[in-house]
Coordinates of C-alpha atoms in Angstrom, one line a residue:
X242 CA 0.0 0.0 0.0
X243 CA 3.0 2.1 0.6
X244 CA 3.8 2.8 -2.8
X245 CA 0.1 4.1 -3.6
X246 CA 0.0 6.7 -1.2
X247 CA 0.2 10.0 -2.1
X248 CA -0.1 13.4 0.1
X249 CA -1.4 16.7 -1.5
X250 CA -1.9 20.0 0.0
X251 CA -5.4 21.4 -0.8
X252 CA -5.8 25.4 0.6
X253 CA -5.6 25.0 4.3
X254 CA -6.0 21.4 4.5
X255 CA -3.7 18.3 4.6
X256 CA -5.1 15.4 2.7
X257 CA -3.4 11.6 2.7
X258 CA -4.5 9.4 0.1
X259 CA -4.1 5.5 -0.2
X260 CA -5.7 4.4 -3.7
X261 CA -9.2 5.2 -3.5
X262 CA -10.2 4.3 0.0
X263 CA -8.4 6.6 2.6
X264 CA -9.1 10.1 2.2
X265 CA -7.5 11.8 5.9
X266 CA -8.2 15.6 6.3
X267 CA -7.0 18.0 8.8
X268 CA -8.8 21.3 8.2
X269 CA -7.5 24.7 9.8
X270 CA -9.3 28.4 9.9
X271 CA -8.1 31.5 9.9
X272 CA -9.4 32.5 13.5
X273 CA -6.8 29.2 14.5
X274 CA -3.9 31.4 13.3
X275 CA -1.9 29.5 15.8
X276 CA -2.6 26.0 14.3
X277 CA -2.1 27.6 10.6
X278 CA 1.6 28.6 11.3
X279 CA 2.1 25.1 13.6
X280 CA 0.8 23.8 9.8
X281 CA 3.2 25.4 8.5
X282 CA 6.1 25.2 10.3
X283 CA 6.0 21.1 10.5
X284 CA 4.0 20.1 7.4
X285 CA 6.5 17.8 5.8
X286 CA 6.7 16.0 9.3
X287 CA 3.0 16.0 9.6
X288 CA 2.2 15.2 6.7
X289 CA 5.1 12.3 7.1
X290 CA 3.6 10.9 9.7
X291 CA -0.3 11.0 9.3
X292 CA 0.2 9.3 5.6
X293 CA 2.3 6.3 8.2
X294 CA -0.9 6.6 10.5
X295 CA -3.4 6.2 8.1
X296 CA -1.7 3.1 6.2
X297 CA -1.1 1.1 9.0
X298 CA -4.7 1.7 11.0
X299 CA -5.9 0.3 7.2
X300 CA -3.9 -2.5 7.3
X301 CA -5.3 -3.5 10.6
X302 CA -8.7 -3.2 9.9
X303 CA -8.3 -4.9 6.8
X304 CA -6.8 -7.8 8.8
X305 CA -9.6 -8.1 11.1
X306 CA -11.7 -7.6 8.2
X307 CA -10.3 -10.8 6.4
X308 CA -10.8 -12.6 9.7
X309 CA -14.4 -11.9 9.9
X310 CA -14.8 -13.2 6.3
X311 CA -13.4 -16.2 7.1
X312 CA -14.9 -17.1 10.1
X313 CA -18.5 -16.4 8.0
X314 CA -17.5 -17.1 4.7
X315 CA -20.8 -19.7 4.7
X316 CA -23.1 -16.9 4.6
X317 CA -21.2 -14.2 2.8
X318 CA -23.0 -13.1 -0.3
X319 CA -20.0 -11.9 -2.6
X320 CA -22.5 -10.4 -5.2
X321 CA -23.5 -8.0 -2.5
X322 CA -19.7 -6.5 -2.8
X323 CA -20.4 -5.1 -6.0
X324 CA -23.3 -2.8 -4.7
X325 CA -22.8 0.7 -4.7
X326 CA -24.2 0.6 -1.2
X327 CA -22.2 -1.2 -0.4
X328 CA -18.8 0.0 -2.3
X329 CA -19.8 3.5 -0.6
X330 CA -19.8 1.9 2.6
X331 CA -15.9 0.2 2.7
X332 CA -15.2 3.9 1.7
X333 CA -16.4 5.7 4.6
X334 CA -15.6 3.2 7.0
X335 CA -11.7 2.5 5.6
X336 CA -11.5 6.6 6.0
X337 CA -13.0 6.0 9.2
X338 CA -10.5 3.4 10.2
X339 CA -7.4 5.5 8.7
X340 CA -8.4 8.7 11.0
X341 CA -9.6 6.8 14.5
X342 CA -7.5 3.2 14.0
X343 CA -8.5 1.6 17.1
X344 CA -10.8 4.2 18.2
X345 CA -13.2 3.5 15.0
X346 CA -14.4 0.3 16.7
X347 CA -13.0 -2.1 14.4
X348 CA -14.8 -5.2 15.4
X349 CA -17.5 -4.0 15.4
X350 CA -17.5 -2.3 11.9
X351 CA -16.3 -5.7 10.4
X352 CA -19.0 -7.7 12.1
X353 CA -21.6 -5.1 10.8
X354 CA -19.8 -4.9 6.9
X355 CA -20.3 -9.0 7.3
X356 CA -23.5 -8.9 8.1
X357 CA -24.5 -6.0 5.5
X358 CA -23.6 -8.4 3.0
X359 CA -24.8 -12.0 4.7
X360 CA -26.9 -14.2 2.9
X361 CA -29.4 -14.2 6.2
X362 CA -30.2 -10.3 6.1
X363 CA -32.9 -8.5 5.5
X364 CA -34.2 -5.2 4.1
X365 CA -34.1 -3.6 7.5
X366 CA -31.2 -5.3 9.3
X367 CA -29.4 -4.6 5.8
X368 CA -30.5 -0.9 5.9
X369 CA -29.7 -0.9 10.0
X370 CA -26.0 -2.2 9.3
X371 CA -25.6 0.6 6.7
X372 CA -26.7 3.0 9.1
X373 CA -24.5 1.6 12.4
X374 CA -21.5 1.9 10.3
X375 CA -21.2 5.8 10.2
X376 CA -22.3 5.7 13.7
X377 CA -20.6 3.4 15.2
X378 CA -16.8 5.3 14.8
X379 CA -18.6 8.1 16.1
X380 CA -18.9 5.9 19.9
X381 CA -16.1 5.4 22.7
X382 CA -16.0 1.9 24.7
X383 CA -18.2 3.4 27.4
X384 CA -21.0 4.1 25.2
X385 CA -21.0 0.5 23.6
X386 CA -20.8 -1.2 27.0
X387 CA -23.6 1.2 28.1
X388 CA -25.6 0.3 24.8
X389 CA -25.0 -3.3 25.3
X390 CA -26.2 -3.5 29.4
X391 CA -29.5 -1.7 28.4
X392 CA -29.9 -4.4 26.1
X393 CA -29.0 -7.1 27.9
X394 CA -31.1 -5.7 31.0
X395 CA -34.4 -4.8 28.8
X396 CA -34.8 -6.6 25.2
X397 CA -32.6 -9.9 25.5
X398 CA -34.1 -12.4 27.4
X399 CA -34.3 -16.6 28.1
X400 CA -37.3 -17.4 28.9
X401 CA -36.5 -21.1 29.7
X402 CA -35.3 -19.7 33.0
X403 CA -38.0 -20.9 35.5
X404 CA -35.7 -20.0 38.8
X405 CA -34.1 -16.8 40.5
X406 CA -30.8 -18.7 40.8
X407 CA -30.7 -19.3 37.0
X408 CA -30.4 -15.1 36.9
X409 CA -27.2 -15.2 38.8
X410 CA -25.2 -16.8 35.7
X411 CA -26.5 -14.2 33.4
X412 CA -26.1 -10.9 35.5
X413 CA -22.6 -11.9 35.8
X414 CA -22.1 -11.8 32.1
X415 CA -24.2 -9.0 31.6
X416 CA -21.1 -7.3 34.0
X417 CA -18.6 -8.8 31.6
X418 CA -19.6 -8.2 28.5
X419 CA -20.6 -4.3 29.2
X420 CA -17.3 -3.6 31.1
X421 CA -18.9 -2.9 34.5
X422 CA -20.6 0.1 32.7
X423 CA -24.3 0.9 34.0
X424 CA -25.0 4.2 33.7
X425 CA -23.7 7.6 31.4
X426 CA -23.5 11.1 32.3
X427 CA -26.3 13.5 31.2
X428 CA -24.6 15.1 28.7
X429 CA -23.5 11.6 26.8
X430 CA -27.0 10.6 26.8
X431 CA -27.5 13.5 25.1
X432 CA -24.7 13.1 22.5
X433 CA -26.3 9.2 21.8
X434 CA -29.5 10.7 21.5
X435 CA -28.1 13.0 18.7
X436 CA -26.5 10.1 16.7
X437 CA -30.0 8.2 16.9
X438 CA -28.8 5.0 19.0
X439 CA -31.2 5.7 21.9
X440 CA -34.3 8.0 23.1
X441 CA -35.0 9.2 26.5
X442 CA -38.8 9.8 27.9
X443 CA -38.5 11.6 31.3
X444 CA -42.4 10.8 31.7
X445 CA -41.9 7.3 32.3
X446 CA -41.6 5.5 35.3
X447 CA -39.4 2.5 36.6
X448 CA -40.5 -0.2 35.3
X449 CA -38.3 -3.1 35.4
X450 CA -39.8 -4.7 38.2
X451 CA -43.4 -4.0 36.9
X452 CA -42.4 -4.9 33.5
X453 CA -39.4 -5.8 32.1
X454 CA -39.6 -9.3 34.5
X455 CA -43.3 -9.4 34.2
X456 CA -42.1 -10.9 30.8
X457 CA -41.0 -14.1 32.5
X458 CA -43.8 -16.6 33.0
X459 CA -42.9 -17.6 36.5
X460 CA -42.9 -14.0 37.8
X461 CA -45.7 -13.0 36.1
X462 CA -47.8 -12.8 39.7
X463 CA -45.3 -12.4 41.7
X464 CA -45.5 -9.3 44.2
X465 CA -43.0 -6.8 44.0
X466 CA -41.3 -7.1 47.7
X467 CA -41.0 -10.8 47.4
X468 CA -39.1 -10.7 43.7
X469 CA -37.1 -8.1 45.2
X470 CA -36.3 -10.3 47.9
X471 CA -35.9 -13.0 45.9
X472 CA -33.3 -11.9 43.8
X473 CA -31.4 -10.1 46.4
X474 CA -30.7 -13.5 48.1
X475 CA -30.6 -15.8 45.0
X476 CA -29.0 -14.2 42.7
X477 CA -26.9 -10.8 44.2
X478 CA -24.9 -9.8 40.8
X479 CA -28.5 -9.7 38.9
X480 CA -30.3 -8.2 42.2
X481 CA -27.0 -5.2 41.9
X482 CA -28.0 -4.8 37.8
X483 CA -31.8 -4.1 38.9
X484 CA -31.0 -1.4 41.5
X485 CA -28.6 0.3 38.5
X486 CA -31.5 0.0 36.6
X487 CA -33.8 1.6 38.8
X488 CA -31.4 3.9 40.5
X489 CA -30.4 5.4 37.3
X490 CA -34.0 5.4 35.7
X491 CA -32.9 3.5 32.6
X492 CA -36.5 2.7 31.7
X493 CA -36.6 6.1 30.1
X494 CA -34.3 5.0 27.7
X495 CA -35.0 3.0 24.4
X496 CA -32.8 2.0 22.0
X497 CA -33.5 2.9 18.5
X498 CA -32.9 -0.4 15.8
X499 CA -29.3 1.4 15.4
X500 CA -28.5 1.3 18.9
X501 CA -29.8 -2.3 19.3
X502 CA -27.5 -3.5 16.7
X503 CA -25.0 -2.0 17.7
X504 CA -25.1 -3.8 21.1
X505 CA -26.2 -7.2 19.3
X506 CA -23.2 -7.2 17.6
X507 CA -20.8 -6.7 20.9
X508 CA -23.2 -9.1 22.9
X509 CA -22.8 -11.9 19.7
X510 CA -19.2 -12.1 20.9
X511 CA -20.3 -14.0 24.1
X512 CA -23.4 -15.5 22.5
X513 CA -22.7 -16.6 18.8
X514 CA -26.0 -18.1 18.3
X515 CA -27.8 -15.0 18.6
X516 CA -30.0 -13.8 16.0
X517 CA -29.8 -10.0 15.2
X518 CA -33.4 -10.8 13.1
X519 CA -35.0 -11.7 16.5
X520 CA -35.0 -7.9 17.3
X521 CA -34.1 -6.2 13.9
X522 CA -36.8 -7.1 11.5

């Protein structure tokens, strides 16, 4: 890739260029007078060392790329490649990937770009994954662990569980797989609202005794202060998930399909038979 790239100097801008793919700007303005002369002062350095940057946060995605393929290479649709869709969609997400590297999400986007083109999509999980893919750079690791605990906690559940003790097991990987991560200051709440992953209703109530659990055959009648108990003493790691929950009014928030996805794709990691169609559809 190396011998592809090529840097040139648009007015006020510093653009790196591998092929077609990676397009890398760094824009300055004229009330920044201090970052114009920095510009100036260092650009053959800078412009040195983002063009290294970008080609070697390509190759690694790339490689994890190749990796997703192969592990799904029974339900990749190769036809689906030659979309424009699609073809626009490796663009913006190798740019993304040259820019942020590690900080784009990589999994993530490859799992998403694997599923975009799966034989087992549909319409709207096709038109979801397009959509996840610009947003999805655009997220830290907090707010995907976030994402993926409100999904565990609300929309993903096994209803073969007929015990309080059978909750322990899954409360502790609920705490693995979202990195301990429960709750999100007001102002990043806001910031996912603005991307689209989630909605907030301040009118609504705690619910997740009343309703979330009410889902569960077995605790369909069960009165609030004996569940409570319940879990408290048979299964402590779930019972600590519920007061989060509650503590931090989470039933206000919904994800959208985008910020479902999103978390079905990091929870898929622990639970490869899941079914993004079972939610997305």
């Amino acid at each position: 890739m190396a011998d592809k790239l090529k840097q040139e100097v648009a007015e006020n801008a510093l653009a790196v260029q591998a092929g077609r793919d990676v397009n890398v700007g760094m824009s300055f303005t004229e009330v920044e007078r201090v970052f114009t002369i920095l510009f100036e002062n260092n650009f053959p350095k800078l412009q040195e060392i983002a063009a290294r940057t970008a080609e070697e946060n390509v190759k690694k995605f790339v490689g994890e790329l190749k990796e997703a393929f192969v592990r799904n290479s029974d339900k990749i649709d190769m036809n689906r490649i030659a979309e424009p869709d699609v073809q626009y969609m490796f663009n913006d997400i190798m740019k993304s990937s040259a820019r942020k590297g590690e900080k784009a999400n990589p999994e993530i986007l490859s799992a998403l770009i694997v599923q975009r083109i799966s034989t087992d999509s549909n319409d709207m999980l096709s038109l979801t994954c397009g959509e996840a893919t610009n947003i999805v750079p655009k997220l830290n690791t907090e707010h995907i662990s976030f994402l993926t605990f409100h999904q565990m906690m609300y929309k993903v559940f096994n209803f073969a569980y007929t015990k309080y003790t059978e909750f322990e097991n899954w409360g502790q990987l609920i705490k693995k797989v979202s990195n301990n991560i429960f709750e999100l200051s007001d102002i990043n709440i806001k910031y996912l609202e603005y991307l689209g992953v989630l909605s907030k209703d301040y009118a609504i109530t705690n619910q997740f005794y009343k309703g979330t659990l009410k889902t569960y055959p077995f605790l369909k009648d069960v009165a609030y202060d004996v569940m409570d108990n319940e879990f408290k003493v048979n299964a402590p790691t779930f019972y600590n998930l519920i007061k989060s929950c509650e503590n931090n009014c989470l039933s206000q928030i919904q994800l959208t399909p985008i910020g479902q996805l999103i978390a079905l794709v990091n929870i898929k990691t622990v639970i490869p038979t899941l079914d993004y169609k079972v939610w997305i559809n």
